[in-house]
Amino acid sequence: MLIETRQISKVYTLGDVPVNALKDVSIVIDKGEFVAIMGPSGSGKSSFMNLIGCLDTPTSGQYLLDGIDVSKLGRDGRSAVRNKKIGFVFQGFNLLSRTSAIENVELPMTYSNIPAKERKQRSSHALSLVGLSGREHHNPNQLSGGQQQRVAIARALVNNAPIILADEPTGNLDTATSKEIMELFVRLNNESGITVILVTHEPDIATYSKRLIRFSDGCVVSDTSVSGMG
Ligand code: ADP
Ligand code: MG
């Protein structure tokens, strides 16, 4: 198994009122799965993604990522694991403006000792995988929303991480473009075996996945397989 959470809980203390964002969540996700996460606003979806993305630590419970007990790691250890294992895709694309597509894709390699030439080659290859060959030198403001999200997906792929985590990746896109982005995730999952875990509030988007996990009030309330046809 690639991802295993064992009774993880997350409590935020805002002022003096504790918020139980996640309550004893135990989930196993294997390599190559395509998981959609749904649930009402405030049900803990983003908290869960932040924990499995090693951006945060659980208040209690254990998290194993590819056999590594992340709950035992400090900040630097988590960031090293994160870099190797996880690519992130966000609702708002989170690209640097006035920075070309290829330079945006190169960013996750900034702190590695990969030679400049290889960085360019890898970035250019990642852009070709998302159908953006020829757009390397366009800045985000010269690209459509769908193309910007493709750049962000190329950035998530460039370190060859086995997992892509996407929180509402189609939330800022129109229906036709959302469909194209979901088809891209399906292709990456099918052809490269990348494990895709995404949060969505749109049932149509969830149909592209193979497994649907629903959260409510910090708990998993259902976990079912989906046809994965889109
Ligand atoms: P979702 O993504 O499903 O909308 P979240 O995981 O963002 O839900 O939030 C779950 C609960 O935790 C909510 O009640 C939210 O207000 C609270 N919460 C999330 N992040 C924080 C934080 N950094 N500090 C305090 N409370 C938070
Ligand atoms: Mg959220």
mmCIF file of C-alpha atoms and ligand atoms in Angstrom:
data_model
loop_
_atom_site.group_PDB
_atom_site.id
_atom_site.type_symbol
_atom_site.label_atom_id
_atom_site.label_comp_id
_atom_site.label_asym_id
_atom_site.label_seq_id
_atom_site.Cartn_x
_atom_site.Cartn_y
_atom_site.Cartn_z
ATOM 1 C CA MET A 1 0.000 0.000 0.000
ATOM 2 C CA LEU A 2 1.107 3.508 -0.793
ATOM 3 C CA ILE A 3 -0.878 5.508 1.733
ATOM 4 C CA GLU A 4 -2.146 4.301 5.081
ATOM 5 C CA THR A 5 -3.661 6.442 7.779
ATOM 6 C CA ARG A 6 -4.301 4.781 11.124
ATOM 7 C CA GLN A 7 -6.913 6.577 13.180
ATOM 8 C CA ILE A 8 -5.597 10.019 12.374
ATOM 9 C CA SER A 9 -7.240 12.954 14.072
ATOM 10 C CA LYS A 10 -6.687 16.654 13.597
ATOM 11 C CA VAL A 11 -7.696 19.218 16.168
ATOM 12 C CA TYR A 12 -7.227 22.912 15.433
ATOM 13 C CA THR A 13 -7.343 25.289 18.333
ATOM 14 C CA LEU A 14 -8.588 28.629 17.193
ATOM 15 C CA GLY A 15 -8.752 30.921 20.221
ATOM 16 C CA ASP A 16 -9.904 28.588 22.976
ATOM 17 C CA VAL A 17 -12.408 26.573 20.927
ATOM 18 C CA PRO A 18 -10.959 23.291 19.619
ATOM 19 C CA VAL A 19 -12.187 22.180 16.177
ATOM 20 C CA ASN A 20 -12.125 18.437 15.503
ATOM 21 C CA ALA A 21 -11.431 18.616 11.770
ATOM 22 C CA LEU A 22 -10.660 14.868 11.427
ATOM 23 C CA LYS A 23 -11.755 12.104 13.780
ATOM 24 C CA ASP A 24 -10.000 8.722 13.722
ATOM 25 C CA VAL A 25 -9.719 8.478 9.963
ATOM 26 C CA SER A 26 -8.269 5.131 8.785
ATOM 27 C CA ILE A 27 -7.804 4.813 5.032
ATOM 28 C CA VAL A 28 -5.601 2.667 2.800
ATOM 29 C CA ILE A 29 -4.843 3.780 -0.766
ATOM 30 C CA ASP A 30 -2.827 1.549 -3.079
ATOM 31 C CA LYS A 31 -0.499 2.483 -5.899
ATOM 32 C CA GLY A 32 -2.361 3.305 -9.103
ATOM 33 C CA GLU A 33 -5.682 4.185 -7.496
ATOM 34 C CA PHE A 34 -7.756 7.161 -8.654
ATOM 35 C CA VAL A 35 -9.673 8.489 -5.671
ATOM 36 C CA ALA A 36 -12.217 11.297 -5.489
ATOM 37 C CA ILE A 37 -12.975 12.863 -2.121
ATOM 38 C CA MET A 38 -16.304 14.595 -1.594
ATOM 39 C CA GLY A 39 -18.145 16.076 1.356
ATOM 40 C CA PRO A 40 -19.768 19.282 2.539
ATOM 41 C CA SER A 41 -17.733 22.390 3.206
ATOM 42 C CA GLY A 42 -15.942 22.064 6.540
ATOM 43 C CA SER A 43 -16.085 18.248 6.552
ATOM 44 C CA GLY A 44 -12.281 17.871 6.699
ATOM 45 C CA LYS A 45 -11.362 17.248 3.053
ATOM 46 C CA SER A 46 -8.565 19.830 2.877
ATOM 47 C CA SER A 47 -7.297 18.872 6.331
ATOM 48 C CA PHE A 48 -7.037 15.284 5.107
ATOM 49 C CA MET A 49 -5.220 16.332 1.926
ATOM 50 C CA ASN A 50 -2.792 18.487 3.943
ATOM 51 C CA LEU A 51 -1.967 15.527 6.168
ATOM 52 C CA ILE A 52 -1.451 13.012 3.386
ATOM 53 C CA GLY A 53 0.524 15.661 1.483
ATOM 54 C CA CYS A 54 2.902 15.968 4.464
ATOM 55 C CA LEU A 55 2.051 19.663 4.775
ATOM 56 C CA ASP A 56 0.724 19.151 8.268
ATOM 57 C CA THR A 57 0.922 16.586 11.069
ATOM 58 C CA PRO A 58 -1.946 14.771 12.770
ATOM 59 C CA THR A 59 -2.836 15.580 16.375
ATOM 60 C CA SER A 60 -2.997 11.831 16.982
ATOM 61 C CA GLY A 61 -2.760 8.656 14.927
ATOM 62 C CA GLN A 62 -0.222 7.412 12.447
ATOM 63 C CA TYR A 63 0.430 8.115 8.789
ATOM 64 C CA LEU A 64 2.521 5.783 6.639
ATOM 65 C CA LEU A 65 3.537 6.977 3.182
ATOM 66 C CA ASP A 66 5.227 4.301 1.091
ATOM 67 C CA GLY A 67 6.289 2.616 4.311
ATOM 68 C CA ILE A 68 7.654 5.789 5.902
ATOM 69 C CA ASP A 69 6.094 6.802 9.215
ATOM 70 C CA VAL A 70 5.515 10.468 8.424
ATOM 71 C CA SER A 71 4.028 11.166 11.850
ATOM 72 C CA LYS A 72 7.554 10.642 13.270
ATOM 73 C CA LEU A 73 9.277 13.095 10.905
ATOM 74 C CA GLY A 74 10.112 16.717 11.597
ATOM 75 C CA ARG A 75 9.568 19.608 9.222
ATOM 76 C CA ASP A 76 12.678 18.941 7.077
ATOM 77 C CA GLY A 77 12.017 15.213 6.874
ATOM 78 C CA ARG A 78 8.458 15.874 5.768
ATOM 79 C CA SER A 79 9.527 18.318 3.117
ATOM 80 C CA ALA A 80 12.082 15.836 1.727
ATOM 81 C CA VAL A 81 9.442 13.079 1.547
ATOM 82 C CA ARG A 82 6.928 15.500 0.051
ATOM 83 C CA ASN A 83 9.326 16.518 -2.707
ATOM 84 C CA LYS A 84 9.974 12.935 -3.726
ATOM 85 C CA LYS A 85 6.523 11.460 -3.390
ATOM 86 C CA ILE A 86 3.907 14.120 -4.044
ATOM 87 C CA GLY A 87 2.915 16.582 -6.729
ATOM 88 C CA PHE A 88 0.280 19.179 -5.812
ATOM 89 C CA VAL A 89 -2.368 20.728 -8.026
ATOM 90 C CA PHE A 90 -4.528 23.568 -6.693
ATOM 91 C CA GLN A 91 -7.838 25.155 -7.615
ATOM 92 C CA GLY A 92 -6.198 28.512 -8.399
ATOM 93 C CA PHE A 93 -3.254 26.962 -10.359
ATOM 94 C CA ASN A 94 -0.702 28.769 -8.111
ATOM 95 C CA LEU A 95 1.703 29.634 -10.920
ATOM 96 C CA LEU A 96 4.243 32.428 -10.670
ATOM 97 C CA SER A 97 3.142 35.300 -12.874
ATOM 98 C CA ARG A 98 5.637 36.957 -15.250
ATOM 99 C CA THR A 99 7.393 33.584 -15.296
ATOM 100 C CA SER A 100 7.323 31.287 -18.304
ATOM 101 C CA ALA A 101 5.556 27.927 -18.320
ATOM 102 C CA ILE A 102 8.856 26.054 -18.435
ATOM 103 C CA GLU A 103 10.312 28.051 -15.523
ATOM 104 C CA ASN A 104 7.175 27.361 -13.485
ATOM 105 C CA VAL A 105 7.554 23.640 -14.172
ATOM 106 C CA GLU A 106 11.230 23.777 -13.166
ATOM 107 C CA LEU A 107 10.435 25.178 -9.710
ATOM 108 C CA PRO A 108 10.184 21.864 -7.799
ATOM 109 C CA MET A 109 13.740 21.085 -8.953
ATOM 110 C CA THR A 110 15.145 24.359 -7.590
ATOM 111 C CA TYR A 111 16.604 22.789 -4.464
ATOM 112 C CA SER A 112 17.832 19.608 -6.105
ATOM 113 C CA ASN A 113 21.255 19.318 -7.685
ATOM 114 C CA ILE A 114 19.938 18.452 -11.114
ATOM 115 C CA PRO A 115 22.041 20.212 -13.799
ATOM 116 C CA ALA A 116 20.315 23.117 -15.581
ATOM 117 C CA LYS A 117 20.245 21.322 -18.922
ATOM 118 C CA GLU A 118 18.510 18.274 -17.490
ATOM 119 C CA ARG A 119 16.008 20.490 -15.678
ATOM 120 C CA LYS A 120 15.059 22.084 -18.971
ATOM 121 C CA GLN A 121 14.726 18.691 -20.643
ATOM 122 C CA ARG A 122 12.581 17.279 -17.855
ATOM 123 C CA SER A 123 10.350 20.364 -17.769
ATOM 124 C CA SER A 124 9.938 20.342 -21.488
ATOM 125 C CA HIS A 125 9.049 16.626 -21.399
ATOM 126 C CA ALA A 126 6.490 17.231 -18.606
ATOM 127 C CA LEU A 127 4.910 20.019 -20.676
ATOM 128 C CA SER A 128 4.682 17.664 -23.659
ATOM 129 C CA LEU A 129 2.922 15.053 -21.466
ATOM 130 C CA VAL A 130 0.169 17.591 -20.719
ATOM 131 C CA GLY A 131 -0.139 18.672 -24.353
ATOM 132 C CA LEU A 132 1.676 22.001 -24.069
ATOM 133 C CA SER A 133 4.652 21.536 -26.394
ATOM 134 C CA GLY A 134 5.295 24.857 -28.075
ATOM 135 C CA ARG A 135 3.938 26.876 -25.119
ATOM 136 C CA GLU A 136 7.139 26.658 -23.024
ATOM 137 C CA HIS A 137 7.844 30.364 -23.176
ATOM 138 C CA HIS A 138 4.334 31.665 -22.604
ATOM 139 C CA ASN A 139 3.650 33.390 -19.291
ATOM 140 C CA PRO A 140 0.493 32.416 -17.351
ATOM 141 C CA ASN A 141 -1.345 35.568 -18.554
ATOM 142 C CA GLN A 142 -0.805 34.375 -22.140
ATOM 143 C CA LEU A 143 -2.468 31.021 -21.424
ATOM 144 C CA SER A 144 -6.114 30.008 -20.896
ATOM 145 C CA GLY A 145 -7.273 28.689 -17.507
ATOM 146 C CA GLY A 146 -7.139 25.120 -18.765
ATOM 147 C CA GLN A 147 -3.628 25.624 -20.118
ATOM 148 C CA GLN A 148 -2.518 27.165 -16.818
ATOM 149 C CA GLN A 149 -3.843 24.122 -14.973
ATOM 150 C CA ARG A 150 -1.926 21.918 -17.425
ATOM 151 C CA VAL A 151 1.268 23.816 -16.549
ATOM 152 C CA ALA A 152 0.503 23.176 -12.879
ATOM 153 C CA ILE A 153 0.010 19.465 -13.620
ATOM 154 C CA ALA A 154 3.336 19.380 -15.496
ATOM 155 C CA ARG A 155 4.942 20.978 -12.415
ATOM 156 C CA ALA A 156 3.367 18.229 -10.276
ATOM 157 C CA LEU A 157 4.842 15.566 -12.597
ATOM 158 C CA VAL A 158 8.359 16.894 -13.047
ATOM 159 C CA ASN A 159 9.910 15.201 -9.991
ATOM 160 C CA ASN A 160 8.396 11.845 -11.047
ATOM 161 C CA ALA A 161 6.384 11.712 -7.838
ATOM 162 C CA PRO A 162 4.126 8.644 -7.645
ATOM 163 C CA ILE A 163 1.199 10.610 -6.201
ATOM 164 C CA ILE A 164 -0.752 13.649 -7.397
ATOM 165 C CA LEU A 165 -2.929 15.443 -4.848
ATOM 166 C CA ALA A 166 -5.404 17.910 -6.267
ATOM 167 C CA ASP A 167 -7.781 20.038 -4.162
ATOM 168 C CA GLU A 168 -10.693 21.162 -6.403
ATOM 169 C CA PRO A 169 -8.516 21.212 -9.559
ATOM 170 C CA THR A 170 -11.478 22.092 -11.801
ATOM 171 C CA GLY A 171 -13.086 24.567 -9.412
ATOM 172 C CA ASN A 172 -12.042 27.585 -11.516
ATOM 173 C CA LEU A 173 -12.696 26.020 -14.928
ATOM 174 C CA ASP A 174 -15.735 25.837 -17.217
ATOM 175 C CA THR A 175 -17.419 22.489 -17.882
ATOM 176 C CA ALA A 176 -15.683 21.705 -21.189
ATOM 177 C CA THR A 177 -12.244 22.587 -19.820
ATOM 178 C CA SER A 178 -12.912 20.631 -16.618
ATOM 179 C CA LYS A 179 -13.652 17.588 -18.754
ATOM 180 C CA GLU A 180 -10.329 17.980 -20.589
ATOM 181 C CA ILE A 181 -8.408 18.300 -17.325
ATOM 182 C CA MET A 182 -10.134 15.210 -15.896
ATOM 183 C CA GLU A 183 -9.336 13.264 -19.073
ATOM 184 C CA LEU A 184 -5.704 14.255 -18.585
ATOM 185 C CA PHE A 185 -5.736 12.906 -15.007
ATOM 186 C CA VAL A 186 -7.356 9.677 -16.269
ATOM 187 C CA ARG A 187 -4.656 9.298 -18.918
ATOM 188 C CA LEU A 188 -1.819 9.913 -16.444
ATOM 189 C CA ASN A 189 -3.387 7.390 -14.072
ATOM 190 C CA ASN A 190 -3.876 4.763 -16.798
ATOM 191 C CA GLU A 191 -0.645 5.220 -18.726
ATOM 192 C CA SER A 192 1.849 6.144 -16.026
ATOM 193 C CA GLY A 193 0.221 4.454 -13.039
ATOM 194 C CA ILE A 194 0.271 7.703 -11.104
ATOM 195 C CA THR A 195 -1.934 7.606 -8.028
ATOM 196 C CA VAL A 196 -4.427 10.474 -8.228
ATOM 197 C CA ILE A 197 -6.332 11.755 -5.210
ATOM 198 C CA LEU A 198 -8.592 14.719 -5.775
ATOM 199 C CA VAL A 199 -11.170 16.717 -3.877
ATOM 200 C CA THR A 200 -14.244 17.887 -5.735
ATOM 201 C CA HIS A 201 -17.738 19.087 -4.904
ATOM 202 C CA GLU A 202 -19.045 18.197 -8.375
ATOM 203 C CA PRO A 203 -20.548 14.704 -8.776
ATOM 204 C CA ASP A 204 -19.743 14.786 -12.522
ATOM 205 C CA ILE A 205 -16.051 15.231 -11.745
ATOM 206 C CA ALA A 206 -16.090 12.370 -9.231
ATOM 207 C CA THR A 207 -17.291 9.971 -11.956
ATOM 208 C CA TYR A 208 -13.823 10.100 -13.547
ATOM 209 C CA SER A 209 -12.370 8.395 -10.482
ATOM 210 C CA LYS A 210 -12.350 4.699 -9.635
ATOM 211 C CA ARG A 211 -13.128 5.163 -5.949
ATOM 212 C CA LEU A 212 -15.203 7.715 -4.076
ATOM 213 C CA ILE A 213 -14.627 8.544 -0.414
ATOM 214 C CA ARG A 214 -17.153 10.801 1.310
ATOM 215 C CA PHE A 215 -16.360 12.843 4.396
ATOM 216 C CA SER A 216 -18.849 14.312 6.805
ATOM 217 C CA ASP A 217 -18.018 16.134 10.011
ATOM 218 C CA GLY A 218 -14.418 14.857 10.079
ATOM 219 C CA CYS A 219 -15.307 11.198 9.470
ATOM 220 C CA VAL A 220 -15.353 8.920 6.429
ATOM 221 C CA VAL A 221 -19.026 8.119 5.868
ATOM 222 C CA SER A 222 -18.722 6.086 2.676
ATOM 223 C CA ASP A 223 -16.020 4.520 0.538
ATOM 224 C CA THR A 224 -17.199 2.961 -2.732
ATOM 225 C CA SER A 225 -15.815 1.917 -6.089
ATOM 226 C CA VAL A 226 -16.782 3.890 -9.187
ATOM 227 C CA SER A 227 -16.787 2.805 -12.837
ATOM 228 C CA GLY A 228 -14.102 5.378 -13.678
ATOM 229 C CA MET A 229 -15.532 6.164 -17.105
ATOM 230 C CA GLY A 230 -16.088 9.906 -16.750
HETATM 231 P P1 ADP B 1 -13.192 21.186 3.836
HETATM 232 O O1 ADP B 1 -11.952 21.214 3.002
HETATM 233 O O2 ADP B 1 -13.952 19.899 3.756
HETATM 234 O O3 ADP B 1 -14.084 22.358 3.560
HETATM 235 P P2 ADP B 1 -11.410 21.749 6.071
HETATM 236 O O4 ADP B 1 -10.520 20.576 6.230
HETATM 237 O O5 ADP B 1 -10.860 22.947 5.408
HETATM 238 O O6 ADP B 1 -12.781 21.286 5.374
HETATM 239 O O7 ADP B 1 -11.919 22.198 7.511
HETATM 240 C C1 ADP B 1 -12.440 21.288 8.490
HETATM 241 C C2 ADP B 1 -12.742 22.072 9.764
HETATM 242 O O8 ADP B 1 -11.532 22.541 10.332
HETATM 243 C C3 ADP B 1 -13.601 23.311 9.545
HETATM 244 O O9 ADP B 1 -14.448 23.454 10.666
HETATM 245 C C4 ADP B 1 -12.599 24.415 9.468
HETATM 246 O O10 ADP B 1 -13.159 25.640 9.873
HETATM 247 C C5 ADP B 1 -11.524 23.951 10.434
HETATM 248 N N1 ADP B 1 -10.168 24.416 10.052
HETATM 249 C C6 ADP B 1 -9.510 24.111 8.899
HETATM 250 N N2 ADP B 1 -8.272 24.648 8.894
HETATM 251 C C7 ADP B 1 -8.157 25.320 10.078
HETATM 252 C C8 ADP B 1 -7.108 26.085 10.688
HETATM 253 N N3 ADP B 1 -5.924 26.253 10.080
HETATM 254 N N4 ADP B 1 -7.346 26.620 11.914
HETATM 255 C C9 ADP B 1 -8.520 26.422 12.524
HETATM 256 N N5 ADP B 1 -9.541 25.709 12.028
HETATM 257 C C10 ADP B 1 -9.377 25.163 10.819
HETATM 258 MG MG MG B 2 -11.374 22.480 1.404
#
